[in-house]
Amino acid sequence: MNAIPENMPVADARKQSEITDEQARFFLDQGFLVVRHVLAGEELRLVQEEMMKLYERGAAGAAGDPDYMYGRGGRSGKDVLKRIEYVIDKSDPMKALLGHPFILRSVEKLQGNNFVPTWDSMVLKAPDEGIIVNWHRDAAVPEGCKDPRPIFNVDFYLDEADLRTCLWVIPGSNNWPKEQAAARCARPGFDTSDAIPVPMQPGDVIFHNIEVLHGSPAGEGNPLRRTVYYEFRPGEIEMEFGPHTLEYIKLKQHVLLECIKWRQAVPYAAGEEPFRYRPTGAFAIAGARVPDTFRYPHEAYFRRRN
Amino acid sequence: MNAIPENMPVADARKQSEITDEQARFFLDQGFLVVRHVLAGEELRLVQEEMMKLYERGAAGAAGDPDYMYGRGGRSGKDVLKRIEYVIDKSDPMKALLGHPFILRSVEKLQGNNFVPTWDSMVLKAPDEGIIVNWHRDAAVPEGCKDPRPIFNVDFYLDEADLRTCLWVIPGSNNWPKEQAAARCARPGFDTSDAIPVPMQPGDVIFHNIEVLHGSPAGEGNPLRRTVYYEFRPGEIEMEFGPHTLEYIKLKQHVLLECIKWRQAVPYAAGEEPFRYRPTGAFAIAGARVPDTFRYPHEAYFRRRN
């Protein structure tokens, strides 16, 4: 295993208003970046509480609800809850969280001012049922895309992830050719010889490029681990390549605006300078509209040929 | 003056369900195409009646309404009504007209299945106040656009246009380089030596490419002439080059769907096979939504850089 580099840039949301140029550079080169203390105090407590409700509902068996997804538990082999989709629709503090100014300013710095929010999900490791998440890329950059801007997830940790359960990444693998990444993923076992662990505290965040190789061990006897993933994409890439339609881009821009507004109404964000979303050119919007839902199902907005 | 070519293809909406390949070819080469009998009977009567109401409102002076535009009358020199914008918003039969299946099938044939409606306006020649409309192109194809599909207007004639007042076009000038078109437009007077007149009856339609050179003489002693212009653009060109934003494309797709639905409810369209709008890829839409307005002001949706 690689140690965490001594001089690895780590952002601190208590001390910065957005990531620095050096941190942005590290993220572009290495495919991940740790940001400490994004959620704290009342917001952390609320988000934890709300996501615990969703977890409990799902753990009790949300039969028939397609937003609750199950996998085979690592210990019992039984169906255990592994993922919940559309958490923004399911919980108001998650709407306010999408408006988080440190996050949005940093996303804008990396993706430009026409970025759009895409996925919002919670990924779970059920207590003592941790499942190995083998080495993988989340998704591929669209075929033919030469735009160098990163597509990435912002992962909000609601529980501690220690060395037993935490995410491991292979730094720089986001820039590997497809074949190299595939060969590395095919290596048997959860080999960490070229990887580093990224232990996290509740409220910490990782930015991770969709193409950086990552995974996590089974973590025997693990406690519950909840991580919320908000994905963002540069609008220009989404417009040209999808996977979503133009209609989706526009609807999600309005969701973003509404969530920024939402955040301005919560007491725990009172002292903040709100993020100003200012898309331009093809992505300019004529004025905020209250979205008729916060749940635009991906499959309804994927591009199709007929 | 050129005579109307003997063998000029002319479409007839009573006998065809859309323009033929030959007519499409003529339009692409020459920049215009006549379609007879698009509006007839009850629909023609209704549309004439409704547009007369708008004309009368405007002629009485619609002070302060930016949708009513005035110019100097050719005879009196006084302000006379020359154009009314957003007629679909102002009149329900104009909504149903946007759903006209012959028109939409023909637009789809020329622009592909992702076409979008853009402008909807009425252009007027006030009685005995006809103004020379000098040789011009309506607009330029966006700089850098290599897509060969035509951007064009569908002009619905509500009154007769005889040789004194009708549109003149210079066939094929849609394919001229910019410099050649500019030089031709700079020629003094309303020179018709290389042009042909296009006399029309009420209910007839001209498709005219935005780059074909056209104009009309003052038409001394002219009667009222009302022409409704519906412009359409291939979605792919609009997406890449504008002038409108992606948000506009999507909103107008929903306007189009709603107007197609609207047409299915009017008695005079009862026997028709409705047009099925089936945009694909980036332009696919997840399902019809009733638009919150039929008037999306262009200037609110033009692309801007900040």
Coordinates of C-alpha atoms in Angstrom, one line a residue:
Chain A
M1 CA 0.0 0.0 0.0
N2 CA 1.1 3.5 -0.7
A3 CA 1.0 5.8 2.3
I4 CA -1.1 8.9 2.1
P5 CA 1.5 11.3 0.6
E6 CA 2.8 13.6 3.4
N7 CA 2.4 16.7 1.2
M8 CA -1.0 15.7 -0.3
P9 CA -3.1 18.8 -0.6
V10 CA -6.2 18.6 1.6
A11 CA -8.8 21.4 1.6
D12 CA -10.5 22.7 4.7
A13 CA -14.0 24.2 4.3
R14 CA -13.7 26.0 7.6
K15 CA -10.7 28.0 6.4
Q16 CA -11.3 28.4 2.7
S17 CA -14.3 29.6 0.6
E18 CA -13.4 27.2 -2.3
I19 CA -10.6 24.9 -3.3
T20 CA -7.2 26.6 -4.1
D21 CA -5.5 26.4 -7.4
E22 CA -3.0 23.9 -6.0
Q23 CA -5.8 21.7 -4.8
A24 CA -7.6 21.9 -8.1
R25 CA -4.3 20.9 -9.8
F26 CA -3.9 17.9 -7.5
F27 CA -7.5 16.9 -8.3
L28 CA -7.0 17.1 -12.0
D29 CA -3.8 15.1 -11.9
Q30 CA -4.6 12.6 -9.2
G31 CA -8.4 12.2 -9.7
F32 CA -9.4 12.8 -6.1
L33 CA -9.3 15.5 -3.4
V34 CA -10.2 15.5 0.3
V35 CA -12.1 18.4 1.8
R36 CA -12.4 18.4 5.5
H37 CA -15.3 19.9 7.6
V38 CA -17.8 20.6 4.8
L39 CA -20.7 19.6 7.1
A40 CA -20.6 20.4 10.7
G41 CA -22.8 21.3 13.7
E42 CA -26.5 21.5 13.0
E43 CA -26.3 20.7 9.3
L44 CA -24.3 17.5 9.9
R45 CA -26.7 16.4 12.6
L46 CA -29.8 17.1 10.4
V47 CA -28.4 15.4 7.4
Q48 CA -27.3 12.4 9.5
E49 CA -30.8 12.2 11.0
E50 CA -32.6 12.5 7.7
M51 CA -30.4 9.9 6.0
M52 CA -30.8 7.6 9.0
K53 CA -34.6 7.7 8.4
L54 CA -34.1 6.7 4.8
Y55 CA -31.7 4.0 5.8
E56 CA -34.2 2.6 8.3
R57 CA -37.0 2.7 5.8
G58 CA -34.9 0.8 3.3
A59 CA -33.4 -1.6 5.8
A60 CA -37.0 -2.5 6.9
G61 CA -37.6 -3.4 3.2
A62 CA -38.9 -0.8 0.8
A63 CA -40.5 -3.4 -1.4
G64 CA -41.5 -2.1 -4.8
D65 CA -39.8 1.2 -4.5
P66 CA -37.3 1.3 -7.3
D67 CA -35.2 4.0 -5.5
Y68 CA -34.1 1.5 -2.9
M69 CA -31.6 -1.0 -4.1
Y70 CA -30.3 -4.1 -2.5
G71 CA -27.4 -6.5 -2.8
R72 CA -26.2 -9.7 -1.1
G73 CA -24.8 -9.0 2.4
G74 CA -21.1 -9.8 2.8
R75 CA -21.7 -11.9 6.0
S76 CA -25.3 -13.2 5.9
G77 CA -25.7 -13.4 2.1
K78 CA -29.1 -11.9 2.6
D79 CA -30.4 -8.9 0.7
V80 CA -29.1 -5.8 2.3
L81 CA -29.7 -2.2 1.4
K82 CA -26.9 -0.8 -0.6
R83 CA -28.1 2.3 -2.4
I84 CA -30.9 4.9 -2.3
E85 CA -31.5 7.2 -5.3
Y86 CA -32.8 10.7 -5.5
V87 CA -32.1 11.8 -1.9
I88 CA -32.7 15.4 -2.7
D89 CA -36.3 14.6 -3.5
K90 CA -36.7 12.7 -0.3
S91 CA -35.3 15.1 2.2
D92 CA -35.2 18.9 2.5
P93 CA -31.8 19.3 4.1
M94 CA -30.4 17.4 1.1
K95 CA -31.8 20.2 -1.1
A96 CA -30.0 22.8 1.0
L97 CA -26.9 20.7 0.8
L98 CA -26.9 20.9 -3.0
G99 CA -26.7 24.6 -2.6
H100 CA -23.5 24.4 -0.5
P101 CA -21.4 27.4 -1.6
F102 CA -18.0 25.9 -0.9
I103 CA -18.9 22.9 -3.0
L104 CA -20.5 24.8 -5.8
R105 CA -17.7 27.4 -6.1
S106 CA -15.2 24.5 -6.3
V107 CA -17.3 22.6 -8.9
E108 CA -17.5 25.8 -10.9
K109 CA -13.7 26.2 -10.6
L110 CA -13.2 22.7 -12.0
Q111 CA -16.0 22.5 -14.5
G112 CA -16.8 26.1 -15.5
N113 CA -19.9 28.1 -14.9
N114 CA -22.3 26.0 -16.9
F115 CA -22.0 22.9 -14.7
V116 CA -25.1 20.9 -14.0
P117 CA -26.0 18.5 -11.2
T118 CA -26.8 15.0 -12.4
W119 CA -27.0 12.1 -9.8
D120 CA -27.8 12.4 -6.1
S121 CA -27.6 9.1 -4.3
M122 CA -26.7 7.6 -1.0
V123 CA -24.4 4.5 -0.9
L124 CA -24.5 2.3 2.1
K125 CA -22.5 -0.3 3.9
A126 CA -24.9 -2.1 6.2
P127 CA -23.5 -2.9 9.6
D128 CA -21.4 -6.0 9.6
E129 CA -22.5 -6.7 6.0
G130 CA -19.9 -4.6 4.2
I131 CA -19.6 -5.8 0.7
I132 CA -16.3 -5.6 -1.2
V133 CA -16.5 -2.8 -3.7
N134 CA -14.0 -4.0 -6.3
W135 CA -11.7 -1.7 -8.2
H136 CA -13.8 0.2 -10.7
R137 CA -14.4 3.4 -12.6
D138 CA -17.8 4.9 -11.9
A139 CA -18.4 5.6 -15.6
A140 CA -16.4 6.5 -18.7
V141 CA -16.0 9.9 -20.1
P142 CA -18.2 9.9 -23.3
E143 CA -16.6 8.4 -26.4
G144 CA -15.0 11.2 -28.5
C145 CA -15.1 13.8 -25.8
K146 CA -11.9 15.9 -26.0
D147 CA -13.0 18.4 -23.3
P148 CA -10.4 18.1 -20.5
R149 CA -12.7 19.2 -17.7
P150 CA -13.4 16.5 -15.2
I151 CA -16.8 14.8 -14.5
F152 CA -16.8 14.0 -10.8
N153 CA -18.7 13.0 -7.7
V154 CA -18.8 14.9 -4.5
D155 CA -19.0 12.3 -1.7
F156 CA -20.3 13.5 1.6
Y157 CA -19.3 11.2 4.5
L158 CA -22.0 10.9 7.2
D159 CA -20.1 8.3 9.2
E160 CA -16.5 7.7 9.9
A161 CA -14.7 5.5 7.4
D162 CA -11.6 4.0 9.0
L163 CA -8.9 2.0 7.5
R164 CA -11.1 -1.1 7.7
T165 CA -13.9 0.3 5.6
C166 CA -12.7 3.4 3.8
L167 CA -12.3 4.2 0.2
W168 CA -9.1 3.3 -1.6
V169 CA -8.0 5.1 -4.7
I170 CA -5.2 4.7 -7.2
P171 CA -3.9 8.2 -7.7
G172 CA -3.6 9.4 -11.2
S173 CA -5.6 6.4 -12.6
N174 CA -8.2 8.8 -13.9
N175 CA -5.7 9.7 -16.7
W176 CA -4.9 6.1 -17.6
P177 CA -6.0 4.7 -21.0
K178 CA -9.0 2.4 -20.9
E179 CA -7.0 -0.8 -21.4
Q180 CA -4.7 -0.1 -18.5
A181 CA -7.6 0.6 -16.2
A182 CA -9.4 -2.6 -17.3
A183 CA -6.2 -4.6 -16.7
R184 CA -5.8 -3.2 -13.3
C185 CA -9.4 -3.9 -12.4
A186 CA -9.0 -7.5 -13.5
R187 CA -6.3 -8.2 -11.0
P188 CA -7.7 -10.7 -8.5
G189 CA -8.6 -9.8 -4.9
F190 CA -8.7 -6.3 -3.4
D191 CA -5.0 -5.6 -4.2
T192 CA -4.0 -2.3 -2.5
S193 CA -0.3 -2.4 -3.5
D194 CA -0.5 0.7 -5.7
A195 CA -3.4 2.4 -3.9
I196 CA -3.9 4.6 -0.9
P197 CA -6.6 4.6 1.7
V198 CA -8.7 7.7 2.3
P199 CA -10.0 7.6 5.9
M200 CA -12.7 10.1 6.6
Q201 CA -14.6 11.7 9.5
P202 CA -18.3 12.5 9.4
G203 CA -18.8 15.8 7.5
D204 CA -15.7 15.3 5.3
V205 CA -15.9 15.2 1.6
I206 CA -14.0 13.5 -1.3
F207 CA -14.2 14.9 -4.8
H208 CA -13.6 11.9 -7.0
N209 CA -13.3 11.8 -10.8
I210 CA -15.6 9.3 -12.4
E211 CA -12.5 7.7 -14.1
V212 CA -10.3 7.4 -11.0
L213 CA -10.0 3.7 -10.0
H214 CA -11.4 3.2 -6.5
G215 CA -13.0 0.6 -4.3
S216 CA -13.3 -0.5 -0.7
P217 CA -12.6 -3.7 1.2
A218 CA -15.4 -5.8 2.9
G219 CA -14.5 -4.4 6.3
E220 CA -15.4 -7.3 8.5
G221 CA -17.5 -6.2 11.5
N222 CA -18.0 -2.8 9.9
P223 CA -20.4 -0.2 11.4
L224 CA -23.0 1.5 9.2
R225 CA -21.4 3.7 6.6
R226 CA -23.5 6.2 4.7
T227 CA -22.0 8.3 1.9
V228 CA -24.0 10.7 -0.2
Y229 CA -22.9 11.2 -3.8
Y230 CA -23.7 14.3 -5.7
E231 CA -22.4 14.1 -9.3
F232 CA -21.8 17.2 -11.5
R233 CA -21.0 17.5 -15.2
P234 CA -19.8 20.4 -17.4
G235 CA -22.9 21.4 -19.3
E236 CA -20.9 21.6 -22.6
I237 CA -20.0 17.9 -22.3
E238 CA -23.5 16.9 -21.4
M239 CA -25.0 18.9 -24.3
E240 CA -22.7 17.3 -26.8
F241 CA -22.6 13.8 -25.6
G242 CA -25.3 13.2 -23.0
P243 CA -26.2 10.8 -21.6
H244 CA -29.1 13.1 -20.7
T245 CA -31.2 15.2 -23.0
L246 CA -31.2 19.0 -23.3
E247 CA -34.5 19.0 -21.5
Y248 CA -32.8 17.3 -18.5
I249 CA -30.0 19.9 -18.4
K250 CA -32.5 22.7 -18.2
L251 CA -34.7 21.0 -15.6
K252 CA -31.7 20.2 -13.4
Q253 CA -30.4 23.8 -13.7
H254 CA -33.7 24.9 -12.2
V255 CA -33.4 22.3 -9.5
L256 CA -30.0 23.7 -8.7
L257 CA -31.3 27.3 -8.5
E258 CA -34.1 26.2 -6.3
C259 CA -31.7 24.4 -3.9
I260 CA -29.5 27.4 -3.7
K261 CA -32.6 29.4 -2.7
W262 CA -33.6 26.7 -0.3
R263 CA -30.2 26.9 1.4
Q264 CA -30.6 30.7 2.0
A265 CA -33.7 29.9 4.1
V266 CA -32.0 27.5 6.5
P267 CA -30.7 28.9 9.8
Y268 CA -27.5 27.0 9.7
A269 CA -26.4 28.7 6.5
A270 CA -27.2 32.2 7.8
G271 CA -23.7 33.5 7.8
E272 CA -22.7 32.2 4.4
E273 CA -22.1 34.0 1.1
P274 CA -24.6 32.2 -1.2
F275 CA -23.3 30.7 -4.4
R276 CA -24.4 32.6 -7.5
Y277 CA -25.1 30.3 -10.4
R278 CA -24.5 32.2 -13.6
P279 CA -24.7 29.9 -16.6
T280 CA -24.0 31.7 -19.9
G281 CA -24.3 31.2 -23.7
A282 CA -26.5 28.2 -24.6
F283 CA -26.9 27.5 -20.9
A284 CA -28.2 30.9 -19.8
I285 CA -31.6 30.7 -18.2
A286 CA -34.3 33.3 -18.3
G287 CA -35.1 33.3 -14.6
A288 CA -35.6 30.8 -11.8
R289 CA -38.7 28.6 -12.0
V290 CA -39.8 26.4 -9.1
P291 CA -39.3 22.9 -10.4
D292 CA -42.4 20.7 -10.4
T293 CA -40.3 17.9 -8.8
F294 CA -36.8 17.2 -7.5
R295 CA -36.9 13.7 -8.9
Y296 CA -36.3 13.6 -12.7
P297 CA -35.7 9.9 -13.3
H298 CA -32.6 9.4 -15.4
E299 CA -34.1 6.8 -17.6
A300 CA -36.8 9.2 -18.7
Y301 CA -34.2 11.6 -19.9
F302 CA -31.6 9.5 -21.5
R303 CA -31.0 10.1 -25.2
R304 CA -32.6 7.7 -27.5
R305 CA -32.5 7.3 -31.2
N306 CA -36.2 6.7 -31.9
Chain B
M1 CA -38.4 40.3 -64.7
N2 CA -38.3 36.5 -64.9
A3 CA -41.5 34.8 -65.6
I4 CA -42.7 32.2 -63.1
P5 CA -41.0 29.0 -64.4
E6 CA -43.6 27.0 -66.3
N7 CA -42.5 23.8 -64.7
M8 CA -42.0 25.3 -61.2
P9 CA -43.1 22.7 -58.7
V10 CA -46.0 23.9 -56.6
A11 CA -47.5 21.8 -53.8
D12 CA -51.2 21.4 -53.1
A13 CA -52.2 20.6 -49.6
R14 CA -55.6 19.3 -50.7
K15 CA -53.9 16.6 -52.8
Q16 CA -50.7 15.8 -50.8
S17 CA -50.0 14.9 -47.1
E18 CA -46.6 16.5 -47.3
I19 CA -44.3 18.0 -49.9
T20 CA -42.8 15.6 -52.4
D21 CA -39.1 14.9 -52.9
E22 CA -39.1 17.0 -56.0
Q23 CA -40.7 19.9 -54.2
A24 CA -38.2 19.5 -51.4
R25 CA -35.4 19.5 -53.9
F26 CA -36.8 22.7 -55.6
F27 CA -37.0 24.4 -52.2
L28 CA -33.4 23.5 -51.3
D29 CA -32.1 24.7 -54.6
Q30 CA -34.3 27.8 -55.1
G31 CA -35.0 28.9 -51.6
F32 CA -38.7 29.0 -51.8
L33 CA -41.7 26.8 -52.5
V34 CA -45.4 27.6 -53.0
V35 CA -48.0 25.4 -51.3
R36 CA -51.6 26.0 -52.3
H37 CA -54.7 25.5 -50.2
V38 CA -53.2 25.0 -46.8
L39 CA -55.9 26.9 -45.1
A40 CA -59.5 26.6 -46.3
G41 CA -63.1 26.7 -45.2
E42 CA -63.7 27.2 -41.5
E43 CA -60.0 27.4 -40.5
L44 CA -59.2 30.1 -43.1
R45 CA -62.3 32.1 -42.0
L46 CA -61.4 31.8 -38.3
V47 CA -57.8 32.7 -38.8
Q48 CA -58.7 35.7 -40.9
E49 CA -61.3 36.9 -38.4
E50 CA -58.9 36.5 -35.5
M51 CA -56.0 38.3 -37.2
M52 CA -58.4 41.0 -38.3
K53 CA -59.1 41.6 -34.6
L54 CA -55.4 41.9 -33.9
Y55 CA -54.9 44.2 -36.9
E56 CA -57.7 46.4 -35.7
R57 CA -56.4 46.6 -32.2
G58 CA -53.0 47.5 -33.6
A59 CA -54.3 50.0 -36.2
A60 CA -56.3 51.8 -33.4
G61 CA -52.9 52.2 -31.7
A62 CA -51.6 49.7 -29.2
A63 CA -49.5 52.2 -27.4
G64 CA -47.0 50.7 -25.1
D65 CA -47.5 47.1 -26.2
P66 CA -44.1 46.0 -27.5
D67 CA -45.6 43.3 -29.6
Y68 CA -47.2 45.8 -32.0
M69 CA -44.7 47.5 -34.3
Y70 CA -45.1 50.5 -36.5
G71 CA -43.4 52.0 -39.4
R72 CA -43.9 55.1 -41.6
G73 CA -46.8 54.7 -44.0
G74 CA -45.8 54.7 -47.7
R75 CA -48.5 57.3 -48.6
S76 CA -49.3 59.4 -45.5
G77 CA -45.9 59.1 -43.8
K78 CA -47.7 58.5 -40.6
D79 CA -47.1 55.6 -38.2
V80 CA -48.8 52.5 -39.5
L81 CA -48.9 49.0 -38.1
K82 CA -46.4 46.8 -39.8
R83 CA -45.9 43.8 -37.6
I84 CA -47.4 41.9 -34.6
E85 CA -45.3 39.4 -32.6
Y86 CA -46.4 36.2 -30.8
V87 CA -49.6 35.6 -32.6
I88 CA -49.9 32.1 -31.2
D89 CA -50.1 33.5 -27.7
K90 CA -52.8 36.0 -28.8
S91 CA -55.2 33.7 -30.6
D92 CA -56.2 30.1 -30.1
P93 CA -56.8 29.2 -33.8
M94 CA -53.1 30.2 -34.4
K95 CA -52.1 27.6 -31.8
A96 CA -54.0 25.0 -33.8
L97 CA -52.4 26.3 -37.0
L98 CA -48.9 25.5 -35.6
G99 CA -50.1 21.9 -35.3
H100 CA -50.9 21.7 -39.0
P101 CA -49.9 18.2 -40.2
F102 CA -49.1 19.1 -43.8
I103 CA -46.8 21.9 -42.6
L104 CA -45.1 19.9 -39.8
R105 CA -44.6 16.8 -42.0
S106 CA -43.0 19.0 -44.6
V107 CA -40.8 20.9 -42.1
E108 CA -39.7 17.5 -40.7
K109 CA -38.8 16.4 -44.2
L110 CA -36.6 19.4 -44.7
Q111 CA -35.1 19.9 -41.2
G112 CA -35.3 16.4 -39.6
N113 CA -37.3 15.2 -36.7
N114 CA -35.7 17.5 -34.1
F115 CA -37.0 20.8 -35.6
V116 CA -38.2 23.5 -33.3
P117 CA -40.6 26.4 -33.8
T118 CA -39.0 29.8 -33.2
W119 CA -40.8 33.0 -34.3
D120 CA -44.5 33.5 -34.9
S121 CA -45.4 36.9 -36.3
M122 CA -47.9 38.6 -38.5
V123 CA -46.5 41.0 -41.1
L124 CA -48.9 43.7 -42.5
K125 CA -49.3 46.0 -45.4
A126 CA -51.8 48.6 -44.2
P127 CA -54.4 49.6 -46.9
D128 CA -53.0 52.1 -49.3
E129 CA -49.9 52.5 -47.1
G130 CA -47.8 49.7 -48.5
I131 CA -44.2 50.2 -47.7
I132 CA -41.5 49.0 -50.1
V133 CA -39.8 46.1 -48.5
N134 CA -36.4 46.3 -50.1
W135 CA -34.4 43.2 -51.1
H136 CA -33.1 41.4 -48.1
R137 CA -32.3 38.2 -46.4
D138 CA -34.4 37.6 -43.2
A139 CA -31.3 36.5 -41.3
A140 CA -28.0 34.8 -41.8
V141 CA -27.3 31.1 -41.2
P142 CA -25.1 31.2 -38.1
E143 CA -21.4 31.8 -38.7
G144 CA -19.5 28.5 -38.9
C145 CA -22.6 26.4 -39.4
K146 CA -21.9 23.6 -42.0
D147 CA -25.2 21.9 -41.6
P148 CA -26.9 22.0 -45.0
R149 CA -30.4 21.9 -43.6
P150 CA -32.4 25.0 -44.3
I151 CA -33.8 27.4 -41.7
F152 CA -37.0 28.8 -43.1
N153 CA -40.3 30.6 -42.6
V154 CA -43.7 29.3 -43.5
D155 CA -45.7 32.3 -44.7
F156 CA -49.5 31.9 -44.4
Y157 CA -51.3 34.4 -46.7
L158 CA -54.6 35.5 -45.3
D159 CA -55.3 38.0 -48.1
E160 CA -54.7 37.9 -51.8
A161 CA -51.3 39.2 -52.9
D162 CA -51.5 40.2 -56.6
L163 CA -48.7 41.4 -58.9
R164 CA -48.9 44.9 -57.4
T165 CA -48.3 43.8 -53.8
C166 CA -46.9 40.3 -53.8
L167 CA -43.6 38.9 -52.7
W168 CA -40.8 38.8 -55.2
V169 CA -37.9 36.4 -54.8
I170 CA -34.6 35.8 -56.5
P171 CA -34.5 32.1 -57.1
G172 CA -31.4 30.4 -55.8
S173 CA -30.1 33.4 -54.0
N174 CA -30.2 31.5 -50.8
N175 CA -27.1 29.7 -52.0
W176 CA -25.2 32.8 -52.9
P177 CA -22.1 33.9 -50.9
K178 CA -22.7 36.8 -48.5
E179 CA -20.9 39.3 -50.6
Q180 CA -23.0 38.6 -53.7
A181 CA -26.2 38.9 -51.7
A182 CA -25.0 42.2 -50.2
A183 CA -24.1 43.6 -53.6
R184 CA -27.5 42.6 -55.0
C185 CA -29.3 44.2 -52.1
A186 CA -27.4 47.4 -52.6
R187 CA -28.7 47.9 -56.1
P188 CA -30.9 51.0 -56.2
G189 CA -34.7 50.9 -56.5
F190 CA -36.8 47.8 -56.4
D191 CA -35.1 46.1 -59.3
T192 CA -37.0 43.0 -60.4
S193 CA -34.9 42.1 -63.5
D194 CA -33.6 38.9 -62.0
A195 CA -36.6 38.2 -59.8
I196 CA -40.0 36.5 -60.0
P197 CA -43.2 37.5 -58.4
V198 CA -45.1 35.1 -56.3
P199 CA -48.8 36.0 -56.4
M200 CA -50.9 34.2 -53.7
Q201 CA -54.5 33.5 -52.8
P202 CA -55.8 33.5 -49.2
G203 CA -54.9 30.2 -47.6
D204 CA -51.8 29.7 -49.7
V205 CA -48.4 29.3 -48.2
I206 CA -44.8 30.1 -49.2
F207 CA -41.9 28.3 -47.6
H208 CA -39.0 30.7 -47.8
N209 CA -35.4 30.1 -46.8
I210 CA -34.2 32.8 -44.4
E211 CA -31.3 33.4 -46.9
V212 CA -33.3 33.7 -50.1
L213 CA -33.4 37.3 -51.3
H214 CA -36.9 38.7 -51.3
G215 CA -38.9 41.9 -51.0
S216 CA -42.0 43.6 -52.2
P217 CA -42.9 46.8 -54.0
A218 CA -44.9 49.6 -52.4
G219 CA -48.0 48.6 -54.2
E220 CA -49.8 51.9 -54.6
G221 CA -53.4 51.8 -53.5
N222 CA -52.9 48.4 -52.0
P223 CA -55.6 46.6 -50.0
L224 CA -54.8 45.2 -46.6
R225 CA -52.3 42.3 -46.7
R226 CA -51.8 40.1 -43.7
T227 CA -49.2 37.3 -43.7
V228 CA -48.4 35.1 -40.8
Y229 CA -44.8 33.9 -40.5
Y230 CA -44.0 30.8 -38.5
E231 CA -40.2 30.1 -38.5
F232 CA -38.7 26.7 -37.9
R233 CA -35.1 25.7 -37.2
P234 CA -33.3 22.3 -37.0
G235 CA -32.7 21.7 -33.3
E236 CA -29.1 20.6 -34.0
I237 CA -28.3 24.0 -35.5
E238 CA -30.0 25.9 -32.8
M239 CA -28.3 23.8 -30.1
E240 CA -24.8 24.5 -31.5
F241 CA -25.2 28.1 -32.6
G242 CA -28.3 29.6 -31.1
P243 CA -29.4 32.4 -31.1
H244 CA -31.6 30.9 -28.4
T245 CA -30.6 28.9 -25.4
L246 CA -31.2 25.2 -24.7
E247 CA -33.9 26.3 -22.3
Y248 CA -35.8 28.0 -25.1
I249 CA -35.5 24.9 -27.4
K250 CA -37.1 22.8 -24.8
L251 CA -39.9 25.3 -23.9
K252 CA -40.8 25.6 -27.6
Q253 CA -40.8 21.9 -28.1
H254 CA -43.5 21.8 -25.4
V255 CA -45.4 24.6 -27.1
L256 CA -45.3 22.6 -30.3
L257 CA -46.6 19.5 -28.6
E258 CA -49.4 21.5 -26.9
C259 CA -50.4 23.1 -30.2
I260 CA -50.6 19.7 -31.9
K261 CA -52.9 18.6 -29.1
W262 CA -54.8 21.8 -29.5
R263 CA -55.4 21.1 -33.2
Q264 CA -56.8 17.7 -32.4
A265 CA -59.6 19.4 -30.5
V266 CA -60.8 21.7 -33.2
P267 CA -63.7 20.5 -35.4
Y268 CA -62.2 21.6 -38.7
A269 CA -59.2 19.3 -38.2
A270 CA -61.4 16.3 -37.4
G271 CA -60.6 14.3 -40.5
E272 CA -56.8 14.8 -40.3
E273 CA -54.0 12.4 -39.4
P274 CA -52.3 14.4 -36.7
F275 CA -48.6 15.1 -36.9
R276 CA -46.5 13.0 -34.5
Y277 CA -43.6 15.0 -33.1
R278 CA -40.9 12.5 -32.3
P279 CA -37.6 14.3 -31.4
T280 CA -34.7 12.0 -30.6
G281 CA -31.2 12.0 -29.0
A282 CA -30.4 15.2 -27.2
F283 CA -33.8 16.5 -28.2
A284 CA -36.0 13.7 -26.9
I285 CA -38.6 14.9 -24.4
A286 CA -39.9 12.9 -21.5
G287 CA -43.5 13.6 -22.0
A288 CA -45.8 16.6 -22.9
R289 CA -46.1 19.3 -20.3
V290 CA -48.6 22.1 -20.6
P291 CA -46.5 25.2 -21.2
D292 CA -47.1 28.0 -18.7
T293 CA -47.2 30.5 -21.6
F294 CA -47.2 30.6 -25.4
R295 CA -45.1 33.8 -25.4
Y296 CA -41.5 33.1 -24.6
P297 CA -39.9 36.5 -25.5
H298 CA -36.9 36.0 -27.7
E299 CA -34.7 38.5 -25.9
A300 CA -35.1 36.7 -22.6
Y301 CA -33.7 33.5 -24.2
F302 CA -30.9 34.8 -26.5
R303 CA -27.5 33.5 -25.5
R304 CA -25.3 35.8 -23.6
R305 CA -21.8 35.6 -22.4
N306 CA -22.3 36.9 -18.8

